[in-house]
Amino acid sequence: MSRRDRVEEGGLDRPVRTCVGCRSRAVQSDLVRLVAEGTVITPDTRGRRPGRGAYLHDERRCLELAVRRRVWARAFRSRDGGGSTGWDLSRVEALIGATPSGGSGGYSG
């Protein structure tokens, strides 16, 4: 990890990641790590699951942007792009729906 991928905050070097929804950079601890298990996208709240991770703010707006931009195949480097069934985001929606957010309305997709 290069020096520019870290932020010094309160005397600590903290890793920085990019939200796949809004594309803004944030301290890793402010984002939710997601991993793909087949075509099911699962939140990795402990940051310990194996595989390539993608990061997302815990906000409905960022999830909606990610869905609209169709980022999942690129974020997880998947060749099939979720196959004919698409990506299963139910676990991510459940996590984000369970937390209060300033977002607008619900996601239907």
Short mmCIF file of C-alpha atoms in Angstrom, two decimals:
data_model
loop_
_atom_site.label_atom_id
_atom_site.label_comp_id
_atom_site.label_asym_id
_atom_site.label_seq_id
_atom_site.Cartn_x
_atom_site.Cartn_y
_atom_site.Cartn_z
CA MET A 1 0.00 0.00 0.00
CA SER A 2 1.48 3.31 -1.03
CA ARG A 3 1.80 6.30 1.25
CA ARG A 4 -0.93 8.15 -0.65
CA ASP A 5 -3.40 5.36 0.18
CA ARG A 6 -3.21 6.24 3.84
CA VAL A 7 -4.50 9.15 5.89
CA GLU A 8 -2.86 10.34 9.04
CA GLU A 9 -5.59 10.96 11.58
CA GLY A 10 -4.93 11.58 15.23
CA GLY A 11 -1.32 10.45 14.87
CA LEU A 12 -2.33 7.14 13.26
CA ASP A 13 -1.84 6.05 9.68
CA ARG A 14 -5.19 4.74 8.48
CA PRO A 15 -5.88 2.96 5.16
CA VAL A 16 -8.06 4.72 2.61
CA ARG A 17 -10.46 3.05 0.18
CA THR A 18 -12.82 4.27 -2.56
CA CYS A 19 -16.59 3.79 -2.31
CA VAL A 20 -17.82 1.94 -5.42
CA GLY A 21 -21.04 3.97 -5.31
CA CYS A 22 -20.10 7.62 -4.98
CA ARG A 23 -16.41 7.13 -5.90
CA SER A 24 -15.22 9.28 -3.00
CA ARG A 25 -12.22 8.25 -0.93
CA ALA A 26 -12.72 7.59 2.78
CA VAL A 27 -10.94 5.98 5.69
CA GLN A 28 -11.45 2.21 5.43
CA SER A 29 -13.21 2.02 8.81
CA ASP A 30 -15.94 4.38 7.51
CA LEU A 31 -16.86 1.97 4.70
CA VAL A 32 -18.46 -1.49 4.55
CA ARG A 33 -16.38 -4.17 2.84
CA LEU A 34 -18.31 -6.35 0.40
CA VAL A 35 -17.24 -9.71 -1.02
CA ALA A 36 -18.78 -11.77 -3.81
CA GLU A 37 -19.61 -15.39 -3.08
CA GLY A 38 -20.65 -16.52 -6.55
CA THR A 39 -23.27 -13.96 -7.53
CA VAL A 40 -24.25 -13.17 -3.93
CA ILE A 41 -22.70 -9.99 -2.59
CA THR A 42 -22.16 -10.28 1.14
CA PRO A 43 -21.19 -7.55 3.62
CA ASP A 44 -17.95 -8.44 5.37
CA THR A 45 -18.40 -6.41 8.55
CA ARG A 46 -15.40 -8.04 10.26
CA GLY A 47 -13.13 -7.66 7.22
CA ARG A 48 -11.96 -11.28 7.38
CA ARG A 49 -13.64 -13.08 4.47
CA PRO A 50 -11.34 -14.26 1.71
CA GLY A 51 -11.46 -12.83 -1.77
CA ARG A 52 -11.46 -9.51 -3.48
CA GLY A 53 -13.33 -6.83 -1.60
CA ALA A 54 -15.20 -3.74 -2.70
CA TYR A 55 -16.05 -0.90 -0.36
CA LEU A 56 -19.30 1.03 0.01
CA HIS A 57 -20.55 3.76 2.33
CA ASP A 58 -23.31 2.54 4.64
CA GLU A 59 -25.82 4.75 2.80
CA ARG A 60 -28.68 3.90 0.49
CA ARG A 61 -27.61 6.65 -1.94
CA CYS A 62 -24.22 4.99 -2.50
CA LEU A 63 -25.86 1.59 -3.02
CA GLU A 64 -28.25 3.10 -5.57
CA LEU A 65 -25.35 4.75 -7.42
CA ALA A 66 -23.42 1.48 -7.50
CA VAL A 67 -26.44 -0.39 -8.89
CA ARG A 68 -27.11 2.30 -11.49
CA ARG A 69 -23.47 2.31 -12.61
CA ARG A 70 -23.34 -1.54 -12.69
CA VAL A 71 -20.05 -1.67 -10.79
CA TRP A 72 -20.19 -5.21 -9.43
CA ALA A 73 -18.51 -7.17 -12.25
CA ARG A 74 -15.71 -4.62 -12.44
CA ALA A 75 -15.31 -4.32 -8.66
CA PHE A 76 -15.07 -8.07 -8.18
CA ARG A 77 -13.25 -8.69 -11.48
CA SER A 78 -15.90 -11.17 -12.55
CA ARG A 79 -15.98 -12.34 -16.16
CA ASP A 80 -19.63 -13.34 -16.20
CA GLY A 81 -20.93 -10.10 -14.68
CA GLY A 82 -23.30 -11.96 -12.40
CA GLY A 83 -24.52 -14.30 -15.11
CA SER A 84 -28.02 -14.20 -16.48
CA THR A 85 -29.49 -13.95 -12.97
CA GLY A 86 -27.58 -10.80 -12.04
CA TRP A 87 -26.13 -9.97 -8.66
CA ASP A 88 -27.97 -10.79 -5.44
CA LEU A 89 -27.79 -7.67 -3.28
CA SER A 90 -30.34 -8.76 -0.66
CA ARG A 91 -27.75 -9.06 2.14
CA VAL A 92 -26.32 -5.62 1.39
CA GLU A 93 -29.81 -4.10 1.21
CA ALA A 94 -30.69 -5.71 4.54
CA LEU A 95 -27.60 -4.25 6.19
CA ILE A 96 -28.09 -0.76 4.77
CA GLY A 97 -31.85 -0.88 5.39
CA ALA A 98 -31.20 -1.76 9.03
CA THR A 99 -29.17 1.39 9.64
CA PRO A 100 -30.61 4.91 9.70
CA SER A 101 -29.55 7.01 6.74
CA GLY A 102 -30.29 10.39 5.28
CA GLY A 103 -30.96 8.80 1.88
CA SER A 104 -34.11 9.24 -0.12
CA GLY A 105 -36.65 6.46 -0.37
CA GLY A 106 -36.14 2.79 -0.99
CA TYR A 107 -34.26 0.87 -3.62
CA SER A 108 -36.24 -1.32 -5.94
CA GLY A 109 -34.20 -3.53 -8.12
#
